[in-house]
PDB file of C-alpha atoms in Angstrom:
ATOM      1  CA  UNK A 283     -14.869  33.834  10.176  1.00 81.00           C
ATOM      2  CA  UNK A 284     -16.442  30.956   8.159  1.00 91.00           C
ATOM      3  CA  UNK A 285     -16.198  31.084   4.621  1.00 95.00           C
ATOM      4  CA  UNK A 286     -19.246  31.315   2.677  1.00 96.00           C
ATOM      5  CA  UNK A 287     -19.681  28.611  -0.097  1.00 97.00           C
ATOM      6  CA  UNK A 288     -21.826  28.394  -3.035  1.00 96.00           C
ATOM      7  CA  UNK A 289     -23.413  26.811  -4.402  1.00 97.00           C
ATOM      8  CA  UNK A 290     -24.891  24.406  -1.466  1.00 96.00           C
ATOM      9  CA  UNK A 291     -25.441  21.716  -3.842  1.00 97.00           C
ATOM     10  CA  UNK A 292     -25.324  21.368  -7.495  1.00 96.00           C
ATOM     11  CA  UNK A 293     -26.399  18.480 -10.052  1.00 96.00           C
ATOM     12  CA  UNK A 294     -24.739  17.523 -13.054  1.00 94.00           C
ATOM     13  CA  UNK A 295     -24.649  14.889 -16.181  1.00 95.00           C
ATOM     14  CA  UNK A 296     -21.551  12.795 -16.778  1.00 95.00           C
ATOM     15  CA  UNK A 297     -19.452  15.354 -18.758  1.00 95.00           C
ATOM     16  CA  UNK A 298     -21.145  18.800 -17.434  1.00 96.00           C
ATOM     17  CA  UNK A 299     -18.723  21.516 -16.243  1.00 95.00           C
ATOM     18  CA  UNK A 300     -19.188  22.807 -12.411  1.00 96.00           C
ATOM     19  CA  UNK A 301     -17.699  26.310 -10.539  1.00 97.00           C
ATOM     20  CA  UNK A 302     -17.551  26.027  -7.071  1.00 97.00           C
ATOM     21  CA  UNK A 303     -17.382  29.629  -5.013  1.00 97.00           C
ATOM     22  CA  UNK A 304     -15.337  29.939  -1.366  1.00 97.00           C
ATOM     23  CA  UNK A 305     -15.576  33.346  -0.074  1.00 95.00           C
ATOM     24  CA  UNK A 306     -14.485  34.923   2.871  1.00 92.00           C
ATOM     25  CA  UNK A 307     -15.481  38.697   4.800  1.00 91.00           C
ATOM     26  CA  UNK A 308     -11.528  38.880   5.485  1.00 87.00           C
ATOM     27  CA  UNK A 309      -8.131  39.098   3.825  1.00 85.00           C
ATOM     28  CA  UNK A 310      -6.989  35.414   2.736  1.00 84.00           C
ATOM     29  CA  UNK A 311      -3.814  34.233   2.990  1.00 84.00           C
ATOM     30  CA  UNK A 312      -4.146  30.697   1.336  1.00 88.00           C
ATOM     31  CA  UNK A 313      -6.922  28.575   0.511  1.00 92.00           C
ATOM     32  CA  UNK A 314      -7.232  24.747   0.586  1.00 93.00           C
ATOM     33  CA  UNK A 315      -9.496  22.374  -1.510  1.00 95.00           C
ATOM     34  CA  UNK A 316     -10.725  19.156  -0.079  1.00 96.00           C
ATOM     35  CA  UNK A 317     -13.109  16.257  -1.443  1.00 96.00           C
ATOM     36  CA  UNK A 318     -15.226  13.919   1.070  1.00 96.00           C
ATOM     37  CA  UNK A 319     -17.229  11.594  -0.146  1.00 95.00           C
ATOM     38  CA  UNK A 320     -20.326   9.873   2.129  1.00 90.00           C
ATOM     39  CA  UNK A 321     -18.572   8.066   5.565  1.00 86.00           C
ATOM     40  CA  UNK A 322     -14.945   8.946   4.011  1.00 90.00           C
ATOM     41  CA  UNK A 323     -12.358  11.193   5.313  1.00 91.00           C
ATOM     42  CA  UNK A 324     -11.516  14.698   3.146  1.00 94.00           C
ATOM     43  CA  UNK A 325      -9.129  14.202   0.757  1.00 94.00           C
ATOM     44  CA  UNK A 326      -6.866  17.243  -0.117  1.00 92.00           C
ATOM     45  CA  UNK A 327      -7.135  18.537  -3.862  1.00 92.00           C
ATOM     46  CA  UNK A 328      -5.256  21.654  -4.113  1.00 89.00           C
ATOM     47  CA  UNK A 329      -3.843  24.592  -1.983  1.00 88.00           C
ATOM     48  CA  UNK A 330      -3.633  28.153  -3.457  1.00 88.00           C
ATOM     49  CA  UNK A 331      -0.984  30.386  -1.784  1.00 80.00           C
ATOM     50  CA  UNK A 332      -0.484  33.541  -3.791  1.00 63.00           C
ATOM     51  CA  UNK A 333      -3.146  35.676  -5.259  1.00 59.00           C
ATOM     52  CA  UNK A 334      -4.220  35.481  -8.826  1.00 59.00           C
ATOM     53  CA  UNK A 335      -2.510  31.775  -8.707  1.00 64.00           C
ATOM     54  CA  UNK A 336      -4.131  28.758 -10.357  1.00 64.00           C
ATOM     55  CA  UNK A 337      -3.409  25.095  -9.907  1.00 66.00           C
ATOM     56  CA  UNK A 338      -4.957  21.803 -11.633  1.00 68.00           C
ATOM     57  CA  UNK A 339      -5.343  18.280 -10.711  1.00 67.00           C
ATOM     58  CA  UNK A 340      -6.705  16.098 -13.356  1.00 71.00           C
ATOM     59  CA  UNK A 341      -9.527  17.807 -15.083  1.00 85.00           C
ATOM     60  CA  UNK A 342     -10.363  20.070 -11.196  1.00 90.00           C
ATOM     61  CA  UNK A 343      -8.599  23.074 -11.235  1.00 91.00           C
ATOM     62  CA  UNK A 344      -8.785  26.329  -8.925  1.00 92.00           C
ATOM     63  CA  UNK A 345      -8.194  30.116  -8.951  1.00 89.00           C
ATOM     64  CA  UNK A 346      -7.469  33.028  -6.090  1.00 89.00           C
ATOM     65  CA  UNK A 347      -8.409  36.052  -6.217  1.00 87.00           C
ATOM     66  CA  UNK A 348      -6.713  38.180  -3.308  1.00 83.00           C
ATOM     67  CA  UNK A 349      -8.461  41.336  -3.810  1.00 84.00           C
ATOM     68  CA  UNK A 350     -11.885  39.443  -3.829  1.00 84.00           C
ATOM     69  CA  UNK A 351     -11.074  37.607  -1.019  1.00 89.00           C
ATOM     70  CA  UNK A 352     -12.135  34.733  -2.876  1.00 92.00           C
ATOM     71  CA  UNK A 353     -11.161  31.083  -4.669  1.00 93.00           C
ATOM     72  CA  UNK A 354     -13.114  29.134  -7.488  1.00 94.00           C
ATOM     73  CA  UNK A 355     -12.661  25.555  -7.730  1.00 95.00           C
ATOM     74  CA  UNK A 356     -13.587  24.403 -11.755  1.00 94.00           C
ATOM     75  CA  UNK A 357     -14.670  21.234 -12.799  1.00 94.00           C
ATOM     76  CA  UNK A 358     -14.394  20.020 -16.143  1.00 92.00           C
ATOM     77  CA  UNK A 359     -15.897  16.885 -18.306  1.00 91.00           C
ATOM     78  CA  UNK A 360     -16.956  16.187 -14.744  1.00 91.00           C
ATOM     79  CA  UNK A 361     -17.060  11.835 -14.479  1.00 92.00           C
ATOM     80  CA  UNK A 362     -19.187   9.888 -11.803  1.00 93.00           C
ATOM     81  CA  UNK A 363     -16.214   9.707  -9.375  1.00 92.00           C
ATOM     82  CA  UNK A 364     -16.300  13.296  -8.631  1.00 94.00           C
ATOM     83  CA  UNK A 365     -19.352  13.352  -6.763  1.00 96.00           C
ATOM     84  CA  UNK A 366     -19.189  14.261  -3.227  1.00 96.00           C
ATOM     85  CA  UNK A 367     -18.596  17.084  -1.135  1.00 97.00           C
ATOM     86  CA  UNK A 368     -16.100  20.155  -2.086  1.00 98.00           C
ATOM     87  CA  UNK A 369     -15.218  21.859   0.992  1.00 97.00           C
ATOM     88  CA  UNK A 370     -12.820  24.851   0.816  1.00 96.00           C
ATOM     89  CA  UNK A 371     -10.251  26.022   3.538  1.00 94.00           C
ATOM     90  CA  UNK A 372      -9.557  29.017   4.625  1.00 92.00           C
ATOM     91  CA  UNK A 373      -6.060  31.047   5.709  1.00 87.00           C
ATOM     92  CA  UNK A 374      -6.426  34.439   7.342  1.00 80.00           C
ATOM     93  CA  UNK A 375      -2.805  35.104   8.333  1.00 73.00           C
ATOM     94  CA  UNK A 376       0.453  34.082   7.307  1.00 68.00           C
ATOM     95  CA  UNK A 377       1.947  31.986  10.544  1.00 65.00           C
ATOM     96  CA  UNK A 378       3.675  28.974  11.208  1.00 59.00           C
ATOM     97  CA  UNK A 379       0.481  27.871  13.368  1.00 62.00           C
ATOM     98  CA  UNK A 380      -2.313  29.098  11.529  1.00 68.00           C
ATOM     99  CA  UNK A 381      -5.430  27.730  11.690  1.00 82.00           C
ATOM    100  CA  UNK A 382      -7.812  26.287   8.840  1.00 88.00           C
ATOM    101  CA  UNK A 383     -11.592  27.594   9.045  1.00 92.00           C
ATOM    102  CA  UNK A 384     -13.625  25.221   6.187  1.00 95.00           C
ATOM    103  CA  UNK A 385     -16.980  26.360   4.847  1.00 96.00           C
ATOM    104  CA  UNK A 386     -19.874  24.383   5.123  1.00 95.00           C
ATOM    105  CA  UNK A 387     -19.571  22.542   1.672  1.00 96.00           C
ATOM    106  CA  UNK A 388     -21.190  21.912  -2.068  1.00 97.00           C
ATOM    107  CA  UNK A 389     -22.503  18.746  -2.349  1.00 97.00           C
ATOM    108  CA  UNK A 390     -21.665  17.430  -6.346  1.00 97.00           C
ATOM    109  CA  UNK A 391     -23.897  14.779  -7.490  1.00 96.00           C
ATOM    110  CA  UNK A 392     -22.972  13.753 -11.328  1.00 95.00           C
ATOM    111  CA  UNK A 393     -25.387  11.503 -12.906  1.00 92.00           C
ATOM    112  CA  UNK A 394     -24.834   9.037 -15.972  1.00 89.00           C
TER     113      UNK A 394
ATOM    114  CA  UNK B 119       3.451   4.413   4.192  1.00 63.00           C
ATOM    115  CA  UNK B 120       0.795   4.645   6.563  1.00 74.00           C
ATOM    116  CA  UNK B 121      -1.468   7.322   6.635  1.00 92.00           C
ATOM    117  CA  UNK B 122      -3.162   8.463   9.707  1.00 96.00           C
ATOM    118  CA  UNK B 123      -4.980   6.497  12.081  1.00 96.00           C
ATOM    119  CA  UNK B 124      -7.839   6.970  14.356  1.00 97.00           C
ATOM    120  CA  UNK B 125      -8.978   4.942  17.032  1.00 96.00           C
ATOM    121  CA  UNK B 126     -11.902   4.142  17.476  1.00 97.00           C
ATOM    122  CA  UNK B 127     -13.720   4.075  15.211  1.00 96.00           C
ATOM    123  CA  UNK B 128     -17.158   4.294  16.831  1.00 96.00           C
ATOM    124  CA  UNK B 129     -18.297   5.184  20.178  1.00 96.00           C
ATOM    125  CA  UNK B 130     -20.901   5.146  22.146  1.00 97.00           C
ATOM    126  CA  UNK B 131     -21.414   7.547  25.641  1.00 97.00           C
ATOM    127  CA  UNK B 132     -23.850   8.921  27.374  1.00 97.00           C
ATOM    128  CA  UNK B 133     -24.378  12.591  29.441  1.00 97.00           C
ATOM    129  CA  UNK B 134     -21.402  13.830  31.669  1.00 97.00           C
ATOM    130  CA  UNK B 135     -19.588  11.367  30.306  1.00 97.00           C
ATOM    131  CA  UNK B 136     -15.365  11.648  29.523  1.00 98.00           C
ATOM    132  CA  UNK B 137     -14.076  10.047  26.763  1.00 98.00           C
ATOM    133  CA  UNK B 138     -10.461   9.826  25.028  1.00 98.00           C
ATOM    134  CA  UNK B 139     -10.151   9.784  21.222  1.00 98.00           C
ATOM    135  CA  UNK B 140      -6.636   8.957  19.672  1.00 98.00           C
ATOM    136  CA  UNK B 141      -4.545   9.693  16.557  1.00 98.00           C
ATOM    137  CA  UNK B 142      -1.104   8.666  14.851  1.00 97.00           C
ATOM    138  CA  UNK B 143      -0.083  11.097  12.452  1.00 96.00           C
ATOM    139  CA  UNK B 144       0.866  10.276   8.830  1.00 95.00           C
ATOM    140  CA  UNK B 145       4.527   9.254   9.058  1.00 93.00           C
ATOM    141  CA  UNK B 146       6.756  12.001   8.021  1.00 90.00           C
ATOM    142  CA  UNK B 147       4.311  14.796   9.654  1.00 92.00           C
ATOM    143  CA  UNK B 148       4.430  16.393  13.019  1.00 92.00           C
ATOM    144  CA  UNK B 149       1.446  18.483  13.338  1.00 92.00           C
ATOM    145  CA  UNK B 150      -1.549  17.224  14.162  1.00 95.00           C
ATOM    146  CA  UNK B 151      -5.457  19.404  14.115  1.00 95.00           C
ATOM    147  CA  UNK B 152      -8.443  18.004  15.457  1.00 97.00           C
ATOM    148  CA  UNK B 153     -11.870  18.937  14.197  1.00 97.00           C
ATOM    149  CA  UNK B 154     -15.547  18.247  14.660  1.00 97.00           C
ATOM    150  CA  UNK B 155     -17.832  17.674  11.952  1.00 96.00           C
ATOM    151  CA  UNK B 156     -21.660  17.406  12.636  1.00 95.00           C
ATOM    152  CA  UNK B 157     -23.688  16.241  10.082  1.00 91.00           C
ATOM    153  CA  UNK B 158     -24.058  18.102   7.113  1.00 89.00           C
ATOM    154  CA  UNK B 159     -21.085  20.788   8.243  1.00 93.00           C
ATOM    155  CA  UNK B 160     -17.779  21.110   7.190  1.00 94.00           C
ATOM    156  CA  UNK B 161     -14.970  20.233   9.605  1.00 95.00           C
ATOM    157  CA  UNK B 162     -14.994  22.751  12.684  1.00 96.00           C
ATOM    158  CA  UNK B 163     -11.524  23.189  14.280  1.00 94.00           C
ATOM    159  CA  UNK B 164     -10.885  22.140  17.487  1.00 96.00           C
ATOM    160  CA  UNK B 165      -6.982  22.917  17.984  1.00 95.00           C
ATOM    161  CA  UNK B 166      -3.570  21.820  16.537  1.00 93.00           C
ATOM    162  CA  UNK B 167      -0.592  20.473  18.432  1.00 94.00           C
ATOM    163  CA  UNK B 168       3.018  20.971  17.471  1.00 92.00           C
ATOM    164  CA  UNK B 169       6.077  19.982  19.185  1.00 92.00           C
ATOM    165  CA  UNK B 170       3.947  18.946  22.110  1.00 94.00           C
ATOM    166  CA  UNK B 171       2.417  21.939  22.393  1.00 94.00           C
ATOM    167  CA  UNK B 172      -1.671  23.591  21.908  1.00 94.00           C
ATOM    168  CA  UNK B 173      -0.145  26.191  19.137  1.00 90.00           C
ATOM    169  CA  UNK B 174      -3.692  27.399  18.279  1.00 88.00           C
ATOM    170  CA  UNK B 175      -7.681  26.396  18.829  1.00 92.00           C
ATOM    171  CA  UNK B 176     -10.859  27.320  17.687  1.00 92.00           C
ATOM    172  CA  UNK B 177     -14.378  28.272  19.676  1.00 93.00           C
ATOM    173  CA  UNK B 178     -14.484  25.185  21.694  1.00 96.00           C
ATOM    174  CA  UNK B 179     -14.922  25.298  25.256  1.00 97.00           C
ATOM    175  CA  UNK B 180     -12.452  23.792  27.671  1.00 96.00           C
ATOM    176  CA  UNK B 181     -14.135  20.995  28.408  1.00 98.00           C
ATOM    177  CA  UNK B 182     -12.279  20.323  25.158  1.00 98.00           C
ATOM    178  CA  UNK B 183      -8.838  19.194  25.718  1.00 97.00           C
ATOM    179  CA  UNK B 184      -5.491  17.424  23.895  1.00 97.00           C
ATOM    180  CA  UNK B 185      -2.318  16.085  24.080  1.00 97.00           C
ATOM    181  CA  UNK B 186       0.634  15.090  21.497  1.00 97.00           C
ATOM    182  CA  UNK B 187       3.480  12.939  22.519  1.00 97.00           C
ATOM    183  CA  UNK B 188       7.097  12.574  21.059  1.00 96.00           C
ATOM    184  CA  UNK B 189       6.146  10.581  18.663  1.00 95.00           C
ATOM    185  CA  UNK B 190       3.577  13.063  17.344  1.00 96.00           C
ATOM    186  CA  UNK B 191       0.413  10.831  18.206  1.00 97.00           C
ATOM    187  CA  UNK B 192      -2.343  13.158  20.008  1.00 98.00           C
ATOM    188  CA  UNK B 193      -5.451  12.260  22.051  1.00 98.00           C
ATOM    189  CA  UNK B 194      -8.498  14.605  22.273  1.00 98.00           C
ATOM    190  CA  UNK B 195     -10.072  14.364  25.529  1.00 98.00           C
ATOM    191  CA  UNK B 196     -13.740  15.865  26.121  1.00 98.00           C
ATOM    192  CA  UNK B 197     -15.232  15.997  29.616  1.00 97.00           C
ATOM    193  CA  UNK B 198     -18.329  16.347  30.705  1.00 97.00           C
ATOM    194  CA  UNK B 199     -20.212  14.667  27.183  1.00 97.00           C
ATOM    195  CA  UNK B 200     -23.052  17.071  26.129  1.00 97.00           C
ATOM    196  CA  UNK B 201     -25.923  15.620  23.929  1.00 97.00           C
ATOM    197  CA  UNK B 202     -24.387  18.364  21.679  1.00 96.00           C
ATOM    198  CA  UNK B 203     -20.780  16.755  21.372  1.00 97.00           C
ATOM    199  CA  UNK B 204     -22.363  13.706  19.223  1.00 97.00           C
ATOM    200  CA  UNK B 205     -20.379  14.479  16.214  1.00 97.00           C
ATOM    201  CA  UNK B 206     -17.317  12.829  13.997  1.00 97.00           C
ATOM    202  CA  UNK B 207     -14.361  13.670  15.331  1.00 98.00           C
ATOM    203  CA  UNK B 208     -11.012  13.953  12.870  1.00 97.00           C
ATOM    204  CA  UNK B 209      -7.474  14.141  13.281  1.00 97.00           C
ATOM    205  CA  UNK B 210      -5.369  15.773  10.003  1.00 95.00           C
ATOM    206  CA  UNK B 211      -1.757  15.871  10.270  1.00 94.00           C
ATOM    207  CA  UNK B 212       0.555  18.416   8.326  1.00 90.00           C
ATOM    208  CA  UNK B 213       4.313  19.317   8.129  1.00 87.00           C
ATOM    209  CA  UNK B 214       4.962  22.103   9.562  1.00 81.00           C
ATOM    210  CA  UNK B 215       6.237  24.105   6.146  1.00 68.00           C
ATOM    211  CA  UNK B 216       7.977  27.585   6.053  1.00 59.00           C
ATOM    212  CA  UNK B 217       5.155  29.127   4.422  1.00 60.00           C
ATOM    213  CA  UNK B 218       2.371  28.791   6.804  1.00 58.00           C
ATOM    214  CA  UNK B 219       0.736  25.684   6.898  1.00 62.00           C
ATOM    215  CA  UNK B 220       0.558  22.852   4.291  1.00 77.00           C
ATOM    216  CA  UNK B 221      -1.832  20.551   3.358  1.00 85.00           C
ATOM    217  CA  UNK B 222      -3.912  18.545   5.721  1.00 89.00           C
ATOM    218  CA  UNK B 223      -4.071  14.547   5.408  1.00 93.00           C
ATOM    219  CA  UNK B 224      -7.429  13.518   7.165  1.00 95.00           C
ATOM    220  CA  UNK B 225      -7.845  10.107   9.099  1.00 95.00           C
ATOM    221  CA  UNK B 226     -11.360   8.355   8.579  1.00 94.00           C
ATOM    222  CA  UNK B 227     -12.520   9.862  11.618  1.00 96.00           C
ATOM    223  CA  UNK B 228     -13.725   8.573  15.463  1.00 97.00           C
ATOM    224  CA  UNK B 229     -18.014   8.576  15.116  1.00 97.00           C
ATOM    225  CA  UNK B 230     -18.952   9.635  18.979  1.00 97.00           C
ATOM    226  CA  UNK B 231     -22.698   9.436  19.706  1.00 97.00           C
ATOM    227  CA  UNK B 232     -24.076  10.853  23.071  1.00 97.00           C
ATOM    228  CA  UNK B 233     -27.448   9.285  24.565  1.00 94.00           C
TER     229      UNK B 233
END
């Protein structure tokens, strides 16, 4: 099942703060953050693995809620080199070979 | 330390088509996921190899196909081209970690366009 994202797309000034939503129908065992940015590859930000946990990198950091079934990716003092794409990953099960389902993205456009 | 590489980077079929897409892994890694990414979508996953092996795959019909060698590189192979398969095709490789998987390193991607 395909996590749902939100927003789709969201604009923001140099400096503005963003949330980014990822949230899934069933229980989560991880979530992943990734970054593309127009005719690039994703570039991993952040993986979550226990509930309630929250990580940063740089001025981006995330949160997990288990018992929501869902993750929140902050931005803060956003700068121009965030824009892009956010895509979060999704877990379902804990297993050696599990499987990464990504939503369908928030596109981040900071202006000056 | 090279990260992963796909090859090629464009291509160009048409209808019924077969074509061959290839990956080398980052080195260090030895799991290797292939997705498909239309435009506008987030990645869609194809399957992941490990140890030579298809250990799981996603809603893609079997015209949809891999391979990994010892050395961890992997080829997708798609028969039978459908206007529908014009997508970007990437490889992400992993380390196999103890607590379920760990994070994904993404190659630039194979662009596949079907007339």
């Amino acid at each position: 099942q395909q996590p749902v994202q939100s927003p789709q797309a969201v604009i923001l000034r140099e400096g503005e703060d963003a949330v980014i939503n990822c949230s899934s129908s069933k229980a989560l065992y991880s979530v992943h953050w990734y970054r593309q940015k127009h005719g690039e590859a994703p570039v991993f930000l952040m993986i979550l693995l226990k509930g309630g946990e929250q990580k940063g990198h740089e001025k981006i950091s995330a949160s997990f809620n288990e018992k929501k079934q869902q993750s929140s990716l902050y931005l803060t003092a956003s700068q121009l080199s965030y824009s892009g794409t956010y895509f979060c990953g999704t877990e379902n099960s804990y297993s050696s070979a599990s499987k990464i389902i990504f939503g369908s993205g928030t596109r981040l456009s900071i202006r000056p | 330390d090279a990260g992963v590489t796909q090859s090629p980077t464009h291509l160009i079929k048409t209808r019924g088509q077969q074509v061959t897409l290839r990956c080398s892994p980052k080195s260090g890694h030895d799991t290797v996921s292939w997705y498909q990414q239309a435009l506008g979508q987030g990645p869609q996953f194809i399957f992941q190899y490990y140890e030579e092996e298809e250990r799981q795959r996603g809603n893609f019909p079997d015209r949809f196909s891999g391979h990994q060698y010892p050395n961890y590189s992997s080829e997708l192979n798609v028969n039978a081209l459908l206007l529908g398969d014009s997508a970007l095709y990437l490889c992400a490789s992993s380390l196999r970690g103890a607590k379920g998987n760990q994070p994904q390193h993404f190659g630039d991607g194979t662009r596949l366009s079907i007339l």
